[in-house]
Coordinates of C-alpha atoms in Angstrom, one line a residue:
Chain Z
X1369 CA 302.6 31.4 231.9
X1370 CA 303.0 32.4 228.3
X1371 CA 301.1 30.6 225.6
X1372 CA 303.2 30.2 222.5
X1373 CA 301.9 32.0 219.4
X1374 CA 301.9 28.8 217.4
X1375 CA 299.1 27.6 219.6
X1376 CA 297.1 30.7 218.8
X1377 CA 297.8 30.2 215.2
X1378 CA 296.6 26.6 215.5
X1379 CA 293.4 27.8 217.2
X1380 CA 292.8 30.3 214.4
X1381 CA 293.3 27.7 211.7
X1382 CA 290.9 25.3 213.5
X1383 CA 288.3 28.1 213.8
X1384 CA 288.6 29.3 210.2
X1385 CA 288.7 25.8 208.9
X1386 CA 285.5 24.9 210.8
X1387 CA 283.8 28.1 209.6
X1388 CA 284.7 27.6 205.9
X1389 CA 283.8 23.9 206.2
X1390 CA 280.4 24.7 207.5
X1391 CA 279.8 27.3 204.8
X1392 CA 280.9 24.8 202.1
X1393 CA 278.7 22.0 203.6
X1394 CA 275.7 24.2 203.8
X1395 CA 276.3 25.5 200.3
X1396 CA 276.4 21.9 199.0
X1397 CA 273.2 21.1 200.8
X1398 CA 271.6 24.2 199.4
X1399 CA 272.7 23.3 195.9
X1400 CA 271.3 19.8 196.4
X1401 CA 268.0 21.3 197.3
X1402 CA 267.9 23.9 194.6
X1403 CA 270.3 23.0 191.8
X1404 CA 268.9 25.8 189.6
X1405 CA 270.1 28.4 192.1
X1406 CA 273.7 27.0 192.2
X1407 CA 275.3 30.1 190.7
X1408 CA 273.9 32.4 193.3
X1409 CA 274.7 30.0 196.1
X1410 CA 278.3 29.6 194.9
X1411 CA 278.7 33.4 194.8
X1412 CA 277.4 33.8 198.3
X1413 CA 279.5 30.8 199.5
X1414 CA 282.7 32.3 198.1
X1415 CA 282.0 35.7 199.6
X1416 CA 281.3 34.3 203.1
X1417 CA 284.3 32.0 202.9
X1418 CA 286.5 35.0 201.8
X1419 CA 285.3 37.1 204.7
X1420 CA 286.2 34.3 207.2
X1421 CA 289.5 33.8 205.5
X1422 CA 290.2 37.5 205.7
X1423 CA 289.6 37.5 209.5
X1424 CA 291.6 34.3 209.8
X1425 CA 294.6 35.8 208.0
X1426 CA 294.4 39.0 210.0
X1427 CA 294.5 37.0 213.2
X1428 CA 297.3 34.8 211.9
X1429 CA 299.5 37.7 211.1
X1430 CA 298.7 39.3 214.4
X1431 CA 299.7 36.1 216.1
Chain N
X333 CA 302.2 40.5 164.2
X334 CA 300.1 37.3 164.5
X335 CA 303.1 35.1 164.0
X336 CA 305.1 36.9 166.6
X337 CA 302.2 36.6 169.0
X338 CA 301.8 32.9 168.2
X339 CA 305.5 32.4 169.0
X340 CA 304.9 34.3 172.2
X341 CA 302.0 32.2 173.3
X342 CA 303.8 29.0 172.3
X343 CA 306.6 30.0 174.5
X344 CA 304.4 30.8 177.5
X345 CA 302.3 27.7 176.9
X346 CA 305.4 25.6 176.9
X347 CA 306.4 27.4 180.1
X348 CA 303.0 26.6 181.7
X349 CA 302.5 23.1 180.6
X350 CA 306.1 22.0 181.2
X351 CA 305.6 23.0 184.8
X352 CA 304.5 19.7 186.3
X353 CA 307.2 17.9 184.4
X354 CA 309.7 20.4 185.7
X355 CA 308.5 19.7 189.2
X356 CA 309.5 16.2 188.7
X357 CA 312.8 17.2 187.3
X358 CA 313.3 19.3 190.4
X359 CA 312.6 16.2 192.5
X360 CA 315.2 14.2 190.6
X361 CA 317.7 17.0 190.8
X362 CA 317.3 17.3 194.5
X363 CA 317.5 13.5 194.9
X364 CA 320.8 13.3 193.2
X365 CA 322.0 16.6 194.5
X366 CA 323.6 14.5 197.1
X367 CA 326.0 13.1 194.6
X368 CA 326.6 16.2 192.4
X369 CA 326.5 19.1 194.9
X370 CA 330.2 19.6 194.8
X371 CA 330.3 20.7 191.3
X372 CA 328.8 24.1 191.7
X373 CA 326.4 23.6 188.8
X374 CA 323.5 24.2 191.1
X375 CA 323.3 27.9 191.0
X376 CA 321.5 28.4 194.2
X377 CA 324.1 26.5 196.0
X378 CA 326.8 28.6 194.5
X379 CA 324.9 31.7 195.5
X380 CA 324.5 30.4 199.1
X381 CA 328.2 29.9 199.4
X382 CA 328.7 33.6 198.6
X383 CA 326.1 34.6 201.1
X384 CA 327.8 32.5 203.7
X385 CA 331.2 33.9 202.8
X386 CA 329.7 37.4 203.1
X387 CA 328.2 36.6 206.5
X388 CA 331.5 35.4 207.8
X389 CA 333.1 38.5 206.4
X390 CA 330.7 40.7 208.3
X391 CA 331.8 39.1 211.6
X392 CA 328.2 38.0 212.2
X393 CA 327.9 34.5 210.9
X394 CA 324.7 33.9 212.8
X395 CA 321.5 32.9 211.2
X396 CA 322.5 29.9 209.1
X397 CA 323.7 27.9 212.1
X398 CA 326.9 27.2 210.4
X399 CA 325.4 25.4 207.4
X400 CA 325.7 27.0 204.1
X401 CA 324.3 25.0 201.2
X402 CA 327.4 24.8 199.1
X403 CA 329.1 22.6 201.7
X404 CA 328.5 19.0 201.7
X405 CA 326.0 18.2 204.5
X406 CA 325.9 14.5 205.2
X407 CA 322.6 12.7 205.0
X408 CA 322.9 11.9 208.6
X409 CA 322.9 15.5 209.6
X410 CA 319.1 16.0 209.4
X411 CA 319.2 19.4 211.2
X412 CA 321.8 20.7 208.8
X413 CA 319.8 19.6 205.8
X414 CA 316.7 21.1 207.2
X415 CA 318.4 24.5 207.4
X416 CA 319.6 24.1 203.8
X417 CA 316.1 23.5 202.6
X418 CA 314.8 26.4 204.6
X419 CA 317.3 28.7 203.1
X420 CA 316.7 27.4 199.6
X421 CA 313.0 28.0 200.0
X422 CA 313.5 31.5 201.4
X423 CA 315.9 32.3 198.6
X424 CA 313.5 31.0 196.0
X425 CA 310.7 33.1 197.3
X426 CA 312.7 36.3 197.7
X427 CA 313.1 38.9 195.1
X428 CA 316.4 39.1 193.3
X429 CA 318.6 41.6 191.5
X430 CA 319.3 39.2 188.7
X431 CA 317.3 36.8 186.6
X432 CA 318.3 33.2 186.9
X433 CA 316.9 30.9 184.3
X434 CA 318.5 27.6 185.0
X435 CA 321.8 26.7 186.7
X436 CA 324.4 29.4 185.9
X437 CA 322.3 30.8 183.0
X438 CA 320.8 34.1 183.7
X439 CA 321.3 37.8 183.2
X440 CA 321.8 40.8 185.5
X441 CA 319.1 43.5 185.8
X442 CA 319.6 47.2 186.2
X443 CA 319.8 48.6 189.8
X444 CA 318.2 52.0 190.3
X445 CA 318.9 53.7 193.6
X446 CA 318.0 57.1 194.9
X447 CA 320.6 58.1 197.4
X448 CA 321.7 61.7 197.1
X449 CA 320.9 61.6 193.4
X450 CA 319.8 58.9 191.0
X451 CA 322.3 56.0 190.6
X452 CA 321.8 53.4 187.9
X453 CA 324.1 50.5 187.5
X454 CA 324.0 46.8 186.5
X455 CA 323.5 44.2 189.2
X456 CA 326.5 42.4 187.7
X457 CA 328.5 44.8 189.9
X458 CA 327.4 42.7 192.9
X459 CA 328.8 39.6 191.3
X460 CA 325.8 37.6 192.4
X461 CA 325.7 39.3 195.8
X462 CA 329.2 38.3 196.4
X463 CA 331.0 41.6 196.4
X464 CA 330.5 45.2 197.3
X465 CA 329.5 47.5 194.5
X466 CA 331.1 50.9 194.4
X467 CA 329.1 53.6 192.7
X468 CA 330.2 57.3 192.8
X469 CA 332.1 56.8 196.0
X470 CA 329.3 55.0 197.7
X471 CA 329.4 51.3 198.6
X472 CA 326.4 49.0 198.4
X473 CA 325.9 45.4 199.4
X474 CA 323.1 42.9 198.8
X475 CA 322.0 41.2 202.0
X476 CA 319.0 38.9 202.0
X477 CA 317.8 40.3 198.7
X478 CA 317.9 43.9 199.9
X479 CA 320.5 46.6 199.1
X480 CA 322.3 48.2 202.1
X481 CA 324.8 51.0 202.2
X482 CA 328.1 49.7 203.6
X483 CA 331.7 50.7 203.8
X484 CA 334.3 49.6 201.4
X485 CA 334.6 46.2 203.1
X486 CA 330.9 45.5 203.0
X487 CA 330.4 45.5 206.8
X488 CA 326.9 44.8 207.9
X489 CA 326.0 45.5 211.5
X490 CA 323.0 43.9 213.3
X491 CA 320.7 44.8 216.1
X492 CA 319.6 42.3 218.7
X493 CA 317.0 40.8 216.4
X494 CA 319.6 40.1 213.7
X495 CA 318.1 42.9 211.6
X496 CA 320.8 44.8 209.7
X497 CA 321.1 48.4 211.1
X498 CA 322.8 49.7 207.9
X499 CA 321.0 52.4 206.0
X500 CA 318.9 51.3 203.1
X501 CA 318.8 53.6 200.0
X502 CA 315.5 54.2 198.2
X503 CA 315.5 51.3 195.8
X504 CA 313.7 51.4 192.5
X505 CA 315.7 48.7 190.9
X506 CA 314.3 46.5 188.1
X507 CA 314.4 43.4 190.2
X508 CA 313.4 40.0 189.0
X509 CA 309.8 40.6 190.1
X510 CA 309.7 44.0 188.4
X511 CA 311.1 42.4 185.3
X512 CA 308.4 39.8 185.4
X513 CA 305.7 42.4 185.9
X514 CA 306.9 44.4 182.9
X515 CA 307.3 41.2 180.9
X516 CA 303.8 40.1 181.7
X517 CA 302.4 43.5 181.0
X518 CA 304.0 43.5 177.5
X519 CA 302.9 39.9 177.0
X520 CA 299.3 40.7 177.9
X521 CA 299.3 43.8 175.8
X522 CA 300.3 41.9 172.7
X523 CA 298.2 38.9 173.5
X524 CA 295.0 40.8 173.9
X525 CA 295.7 43.3 171.2
X526 CA 296.2 40.3 168.9
X527 CA 292.8 38.9 170.1
X528 CA 291.2 42.3 169.5
X529 CA 292.6 42.5 166.0
X530 CA 291.1 39.2 165.0
X531 CA 287.7 40.7 165.5
X532 CA 288.3 43.2 162.7
X533 CA 287.8 40.5 160.0
X534 CA 285.0 38.6 161.6
X535 CA 282.9 38.6 164.7
X536 CA 284.0 35.0 165.5
X537 CA 287.2 34.8 167.5
X538 CA 290.1 32.9 166.2
X539 CA 293.4 31.5 167.6
X540 CA 293.9 32.5 171.3
X541 CA 290.7 34.4 171.2
X542 CA 288.8 31.1 171.1
X543 CA 290.2 30.3 174.5
X544 CA 290.2 33.8 176.0
X545 CA 286.9 35.1 174.8
X546 CA 284.8 32.7 177.0
X547 CA 286.9 33.9 180.0
X548 CA 286.2 37.5 179.1
X549 CA 282.5 36.8 178.7
X550 CA 282.6 34.9 181.9
X551 CA 284.0 37.8 183.8
X552 CA 281.4 40.1 182.2
X553 CA 278.4 37.9 182.7
X554 CA 279.2 36.0 185.9
X555 CA 281.3 38.5 187.8
X556 CA 280.7 42.0 186.7
X557 CA 277.0 42.1 185.8
X558 CA 275.6 40.2 188.7
X559 CA 277.7 42.1 191.3
X560 CA 277.8 45.6 189.9
X561 CA 274.6 45.7 187.9
X562 CA 273.7 46.2 184.3
X563 CA 273.7 50.0 184.6
X564 CA 277.3 50.6 185.9
X565 CA 279.3 47.6 185.1
X566 CA 280.9 48.9 181.9
X567 CA 283.1 51.4 183.7
X568 CA 284.8 48.7 185.7
X569 CA 285.3 46.1 183.0
X570 CA 288.8 47.3 182.0
X571 CA 290.0 47.1 185.6
X572 CA 288.4 43.7 186.3
X573 CA 289.6 42.1 183.1
X574 CA 293.1 43.4 183.5
X575 CA 293.4 42.4 187.1
X576 CA 292.0 39.0 186.5
X577 CA 294.4 38.1 183.7
X578 CA 297.3 39.8 185.4
X579 CA 296.9 37.9 188.6
X580 CA 296.2 34.6 186.8
X581 CA 299.1 34.8 184.4
X582 CA 301.5 35.8 187.1
X583 CA 300.2 33.0 189.4
X584 CA 300.8 30.6 186.5
X585 CA 304.2 32.1 185.9
X586 CA 305.0 31.4 189.5
X587 CA 304.3 27.8 188.8
X588 CA 307.2 27.6 186.4
X589 CA 310.6 26.6 187.6
X590 CA 311.8 30.1 187.1
X591 CA 311.0 30.8 190.7
X592 CA 309.0 33.9 189.9
X593 CA 307.0 34.8 192.9
X594 CA 305.3 38.0 192.0
X595 CA 301.8 37.5 193.3
X596 CA 303.3 36.1 196.5
X597 CA 304.9 39.4 197.2
X598 CA 303.3 41.7 199.6
X599 CA 304.2 44.9 197.8
X600 CA 302.4 43.7 194.6
X601 CA 299.3 42.6 196.4
X602 CA 299.2 45.8 198.4
X603 CA 299.3 47.7 195.2
X604 CA 296.5 45.7 193.6
X605 CA 294.3 46.0 196.7
X606 CA 294.9 49.7 197.1
X607 CA 293.9 50.3 193.6
X608 CA 290.7 48.4 194.2
X609 CA 290.2 50.4 197.4
X610 CA 290.6 53.8 195.8
X611 CA 288.4 52.9 192.8
X612 CA 285.7 51.8 195.3
X613 CA 285.9 55.0 197.3
X614 CA 286.0 57.3 194.3
X615 CA 283.0 55.7 192.8
X616 CA 281.1 55.7 196.1
X617 CA 277.6 57.2 195.6
X618 CA 275.5 59.0 198.2
X619 CA 273.9 55.8 199.3
X620 CA 277.2 54.1 199.9
X621 CA 278.5 56.8 202.3
X622 CA 275.0 56.9 203.9
X623 CA 275.3 53.2 204.6
X624 CA 278.7 53.7 206.2
X625 CA 278.1 56.8 208.3
X626 CA 274.4 56.8 209.0
X627 CA 272.8 53.4 208.3
X628 CA 269.2 53.9 207.4
X629 CA 266.5 51.7 209.0
X630 CA 268.4 51.2 212.2
X631 CA 267.7 52.9 215.6
X632 CA 269.5 56.2 215.8
X633 CA 271.5 55.2 218.9
X634 CA 273.0 52.2 217.0
X635 CA 274.0 54.2 214.0
X636 CA 277.4 55.5 215.4
X637 CA 278.3 52.0 216.5
X638 CA 277.5 50.7 213.0
X639 CA 279.5 53.5 211.5
X640 CA 282.6 52.4 213.5
X641 CA 282.1 48.8 212.4
X642 CA 281.7 49.9 208.8
X643 CA 284.8 52.1 208.9
X644 CA 286.8 49.1 210.2
X645 CA 285.3 47.1 207.4
X646 CA 286.5 49.7 205.0
X647 CA 290.1 49.1 206.0
X648 CA 289.8 45.4 206.5
X649 CA 288.6 44.8 202.9
X650 CA 291.8 45.9 201.1
X651 CA 293.8 44.3 203.9
X652 CA 292.2 40.9 203.4
X653 CA 292.5 41.2 199.6
X654 CA 296.2 41.8 200.1
X655 CA 296.8 39.1 202.5
X656 CA 294.6 36.5 200.8
X657 CA 296.4 36.6 197.5
X658 CA 299.8 36.9 199.1
X659 CA 299.4 34.1 201.7
X660 CA 297.8 31.7 199.2
X661 CA 300.5 32.1 196.6
X662 CA 303.3 32.1 199.1
X663 CA 301.8 29.1 200.9
X664 CA 301.5 27.2 197.7
X665 CA 305.2 27.7 196.9
X666 CA 306.3 26.9 200.4
X667 CA 304.4 23.7 200.5
X668 CA 305.6 22.4 197.1
X669 CA 309.2 23.3 197.8
X670 CA 309.2 22.0 201.3
X671 CA 307.9 18.6 200.1
X672 CA 310.6 18.6 197.5
X673 CA 313.0 19.5 200.3
X674 CA 311.9 16.4 202.2
X675 CA 313.4 14.3 199.5
X676 CA 316.7 15.9 200.1
X677 CA 316.4 15.5 203.9
X678 CA 315.4 11.9 203.8
X679 CA 317.9 11.2 201.0
X680 CA 316.4 7.9 199.8
X681 CA 314.6 6.6 196.8
X682 CA 311.8 5.3 199.0
X683 CA 311.1 8.9 199.9
X684 CA 311.7 10.3 196.4
X685 CA 308.9 8.4 194.7
X686 CA 306.0 9.2 196.9
X687 CA 307.1 12.8 197.5
X688 CA 307.5 13.4 193.8
X689 CA 304.0 12.1 193.3
X690 CA 302.7 14.3 196.1
X691 CA 304.4 17.3 194.7
X692 CA 302.8 16.6 191.3
X693 CA 299.4 16.4 193.0
X694 CA 300.0 19.7 194.8
X695 CA 301.2 21.2 191.6
X696 CA 297.9 20.5 189.9
X697 CA 296.1 21.8 193.0
X698 CA 298.2 25.0 192.8
X699 CA 297.3 25.4 189.1
X700 CA 293.7 25.4 190.3
X701 CA 294.4 27.8 193.1
X702 CA 296.2 30.1 190.6
X703 CA 292.9 30.5 188.7
X704 CA 290.8 30.5 191.8
X705 CA 292.6 33.3 193.5
X706 CA 292.5 35.4 190.4
X707 CA 288.7 34.7 190.3
X708 CA 288.2 35.5 194.0
X709 CA 290.1 38.8 193.8
X710 CA 288.1 39.9 190.7
X711 CA 284.9 38.7 192.3
X712 CA 285.5 40.6 195.5
X713 CA 286.7 43.7 193.7
X714 CA 283.5 43.7 191.7
X715 CA 281.5 43.1 194.8
X716 CA 283.0 46.2 196.5
X717 CA 282.4 48.3 193.3
X718 CA 278.8 47.0 193.3
X719 CA 278.3 48.1 196.9
X720 CA 279.7 51.6 196.0
X721 CA 277.5 52.3 193.1
X722 CA 274.4 50.6 194.4
X723 CA 271.3 52.7 194.6
X724 CA 268.9 51.5 197.3
X725 CA 265.2 52.2 197.0
X726 CA 264.3 53.9 200.2
X727 CA 261.4 52.6 202.1
Chain A
X1189 CA 303.2 41.3 210.8
X1190 CA 306.8 42.3 211.3
X1191 CA 307.8 40.0 208.5
X1192 CA 305.2 41.5 206.2
X1193 CA 306.5 45.1 206.8
X1194 CA 310.0 43.9 206.4
X1195 CA 309.2 42.2 203.1
X1196 CA 307.5 45.3 201.7
X1197 CA 309.5 46.9 199.0
X1198 CA 308.7 50.5 198.0
X1199 CA 310.4 50.0 194.7
X1200 CA 308.4 47.0 193.8
X1201 CA 305.2 48.7 194.9
X1202 CA 306.1 51.7 192.8
X1203 CA 306.8 49.7 189.6
X1204 CA 303.8 47.4 190.1
X1205 CA 301.4 50.4 190.4
X1206 CA 303.0 52.2 187.5
X1207 CA 303.1 49.2 185.2
X1208 CA 299.6 48.1 186.2
X1209 CA 298.0 51.5 185.6
X1210 CA 299.7 51.8 182.3
X1211 CA 298.6 48.3 181.4
X1212 CA 295.0 49.1 182.3
X1213 CA 294.9 52.1 180.1
X1214 CA 296.7 50.5 177.2
X1215 CA 294.5 47.4 177.3
X1216 CA 291.4 49.5 177.7
X1217 CA 292.3 51.4 174.6
X1218 CA 293.6 48.6 172.4
X1219 CA 292.1 45.4 173.7
X1220 CA 289.1 45.4 176.0
X1221 CA 287.0 48.0 174.2
X1222 CA 287.4 46.4 170.8
X1223 CA 286.9 42.9 172.2
X1224 CA 283.8 43.8 174.2
X1225 CA 282.4 45.8 171.4
X1226 CA 282.9 42.9 169.0
X1227 CA 281.3 40.5 171.5
X1228 CA 278.4 42.8 172.1
X1229 CA 277.9 43.3 168.4
X1230 CA 278.0 39.6 167.7
X1231 CA 275.5 39.0 170.5
X1232 CA 273.2 41.7 169.2
X1233 CA 273.4 40.3 165.7
X1234 CA 272.7 36.8 166.9
X1235 CA 269.8 38.1 168.9
X1236 CA 268.6 40.1 165.9
X1237 CA 268.8 36.9 163.7
X1238 CA 266.9 34.9 166.3
X1239 CA 264.3 37.6 166.5
X1240 CA 264.0 37.7 162.7
X1241 CA 263.6 34.0 162.6
X1242 CA 260.9 34.1 165.3
X1243 CA 259.1 36.9 163.4
X1244 CA 259.3 34.8 160.2
X1245 CA 257.9 31.9 162.0
X1246 CA 255.1 34.0 163.4
X1247 CA 254.3 35.3 159.9
X1248 CA 254.2 31.8 158.5
X1249 CA 251.8 30.8 161.2
X1250 CA 249.7 33.9 160.5
X1251 CA 249.7 33.1 156.8
X1252 CA 248.7 29.6 157.5
X1253 CA 245.9 30.5 159.7
X1254 CA 244.9 33.1 157.1
X1255 CA 244.7 30.5 154.5
X1256 CA 242.6 28.3 156.7
X1257 CA 240.3 31.2 157.3
X1258 CA 239.9 31.8 153.6
X1259 CA 239.2 28.2 152.9
X1260 CA 236.7 28.1 155.6
X1261 CA 235.0 31.2 154.2
X1262 CA 234.9 29.7 150.8
X1263 CA 233.4 26.6 152.1
X1264 CA 230.8 28.6 154.0
X1265 CA 230.1 30.7 150.9
X1266 CA 229.5 27.5 148.8
X1267 CA 227.2 26.1 151.5
X1268 CA 225.3 29.4 151.5
X1269 CA 224.9 29.5 147.8
X1270 CA 223.8 25.9 147.6
X1271 CA 221.3 26.5 150.3
X1272 CA 220.0 29.6 148.5
X1273 CA 219.6 27.6 145.3
X1274 CA 217.8 24.9 147.2
X1275 CA 215.5 27.4 148.8
X1276 CA 214.8 29.1 145.5
X1277 CA 213.9 25.8 143.8
X1278 CA 211.6 25.0 146.6
X1279 CA 209.8 28.3 146.3
X1280 CA 209.5 28.0 142.6
X1281 CA 208.1 24.6 142.8
X1282 CA 205.6 25.7 145.5
X1283 CA 204.6 28.7 143.5
X1284 CA 204.1 26.6 140.4
X1285 CA 202.0 24.2 142.4
X1286 CA 199.9 27.0 143.8
X1287 CA 199.4 28.5 140.3
X1288 CA 198.4 25.2 138.9
X1289 CA 195.8 24.6 141.6
X1290 CA 194.4 28.0 141.1
X1291 CA 194.2 27.5 137.4
X1292 CA 192.5 24.2 137.8
X1293 CA 190.0 25.7 140.2
X1294 CA 189.3 28.5 137.8
X1295 CA 188.8 26.0 135.0
X1296 CA 186.5 23.9 137.1
X1297 CA 184.5 27.0 138.0
X1298 CA 184.3 28.0 134.4
X1299 CA 183.3 24.5 133.4
X1300 CA 180.6 24.6 136.0
X1301 CA 179.3 27.9 134.8
X1302 CA 179.3 26.6 131.2
X1303 CA 177.5 23.5 132.3
X1304 CA 174.9 25.6 134.2
X1305 CA 174.4 27.8 131.2
X1306 CA 174.1 24.8 128.9
X1307 CA 171.7 23.3 131.4
X1308 CA 169.6 26.5 131.4
X1309 CA 169.6 26.6 127.7
X1310 CA 168.7 23.0 127.5
X1311 CA 165.8 23.5 129.9
X1312 CA 164.6 26.5 128.0
X1313 CA 164.8 24.5 124.8
X1314 CA 163.1 21.6 126.5
X1315 CA 160.4 24.0 127.7
X1316 CA 159.9 25.3 124.2
X1317 CA 159.9 21.8 122.7
X1318 CA 157.5 20.7 125.4
X1319 CA 155.2 23.7 124.6
X1320 CA 155.4 23.0 120.9
X1321 CA 154.7 19.3 121.5
X1322 CA 151.9 20.1 123.9
X1323 CA 150.4 22.4 121.4
X1324 CA 150.6 19.8 118.7
X1325 CA 149.3 17.2 121.1
X1326 CA 146.6 19.6 122.2
X1327 CA 145.9 20.6 118.6
X1328 CA 145.4 17.0 117.8
X1329 CA 143.4 16.3 121.0
X1330 CA 141.5 19.4 120.9
X1331 CA 141.4 19.9 117.1
X1332 CA 137.8 20.3 116.8
X1333 CA 136.9 22.1 119.9
X1334 CA 139.4 24.8 119.3
X1335 CA 139.0 25.7 115.7
X1336 CA 139.0 29.3 116.1
X1337 CA 142.5 30.4 116.1
X1338 CA 142.3 33.2 118.7
X1339 CA 140.5 31.0 121.1
X1340 CA 143.2 28.4 120.8
X1341 CA 146.1 30.8 121.4
X1342 CA 144.5 32.2 124.5
X1343 CA 143.8 28.9 125.9
X1344 CA 147.6 27.8 125.2
X1345 CA 149.2 30.8 126.9
X1346 CA 146.8 30.2 129.9
X1347 CA 147.9 26.6 130.0
X1348 CA 151.7 27.5 129.7
X1349 CA 151.4 29.9 132.6
X1350 CA 149.8 27.2 134.6
X1351 CA 152.5 24.7 133.8
X1352 CA 155.5 24.9 136.1
X1353 CA 158.7 23.5 134.6
X1354 CA 160.9 22.0 137.2

């Protein structure tokens, strides 16, 4: 039985979305705890999100 | 000089800020396209007719499922209208050999081919892709925004995946995207040279500098210095500033109704990412290569494994830079145009009003994404440079 | 992936790279360097001005504290001088007192000595008077018995020797 690639793409999007969502959420919490470190947290958040996004795109184009 | 530059910025400003309004216009246009589509005023429609005619001519009228957009597709034929929207979107995103401004207004661009010698001719010879261009005894035809070598009749043959099997000449044409790149480069040169000149009289920026200087300082203080470090950042400032404004301005230009999709083009993003990649590798210091091939502070047995992972990372970084920008910009265009297309498919005012509002909302979102993607690209580039020049204190 | 490779245009890649590299070099020469230099210069001048202001403020503060120190010193000096003057007065007064007492004592001693001398003289006078009187009395009493002068004198000196004046 062959699984259509669109299902794979969907799974990738769900995974990447959850990952980025968690990063965003944690970053918000961290900023809430330490508002003075918001600049550093934002940078780290964007980097982490970008890495996940990169993997997500790679998988999407492979699918 | 200043006045010229002011005129320039006014023009571009108008272009940028009229964008949301233009989106609405687009919506209206599409909504009443139903009534006016017969008068070939809508240029894309006209173009599609030609494409369709050409397909029929090539004996392989296949991909458009029998629906060209010039023909009247009744509102009841949802499938037919869907394929029309799909083609319009695809056409809008593709590169082109001529520059359409609005409707039939536009101008041809030079075609430069390398095919047994350099061949330069105007794209007017294709008659909007309708006819075969004959140059020095060779015949060329535009098919899906690419030039193919054909015979005098313009026959295009296909393989089983409907990919044309005709030979493609080496194509260095000034296409719409190349034209936009050159235009933007010239624009940026005059814009920033103008800003630089205002500093000669006083240290306080004036005119456009008031808006641009905070951005330049932001890139220096928030992107370059924290990521690369106080010691080395100066060498990379030119690249980072240029790439940020280049991506941002082209993203914004893509938001205009001109249908410029430069940053949503894979060749452009590959070029930008490769430049970042090469600059990173050439500025790599001993520590950088050490961390890739022989990670310190890790058991010796693990080091080769880590080296493999690091090497994969080396390739993945420019790849993700490429894809991120490309996919984000492309997706933005596709979503906006698809929603506008929905108005055409549903063909009712009940659909037109909410979808126009939704498009407006997405438009504003895309304006944000335009800046965000430029920021992320610059940020990641400076991060990679920072990793390359970093000097670790060995413990 | 297929679509990506299919969409890739060598010509666009070529132009993009060429134009972009040119743009970087042109902007570096004509825009970024002047702009960044100007921004740096301005930041430095602002920093310099701030530092100068800070220095001026410090100096003002130093001057103020200096003034205060001088005032304080002057006050102390005055106090000291006043105290000295007071002390001096006290010593002078004490010395004068001492001298006066000593003078008085000396005067008293001298007076006493004079009185003693007067007293001695007076006693001697009295003795002489008493002798003369005694002789006269004795002459009158003993007129007849002691007619002869030499017998009288011997008898008087014998009598004077016997008399003890106290």
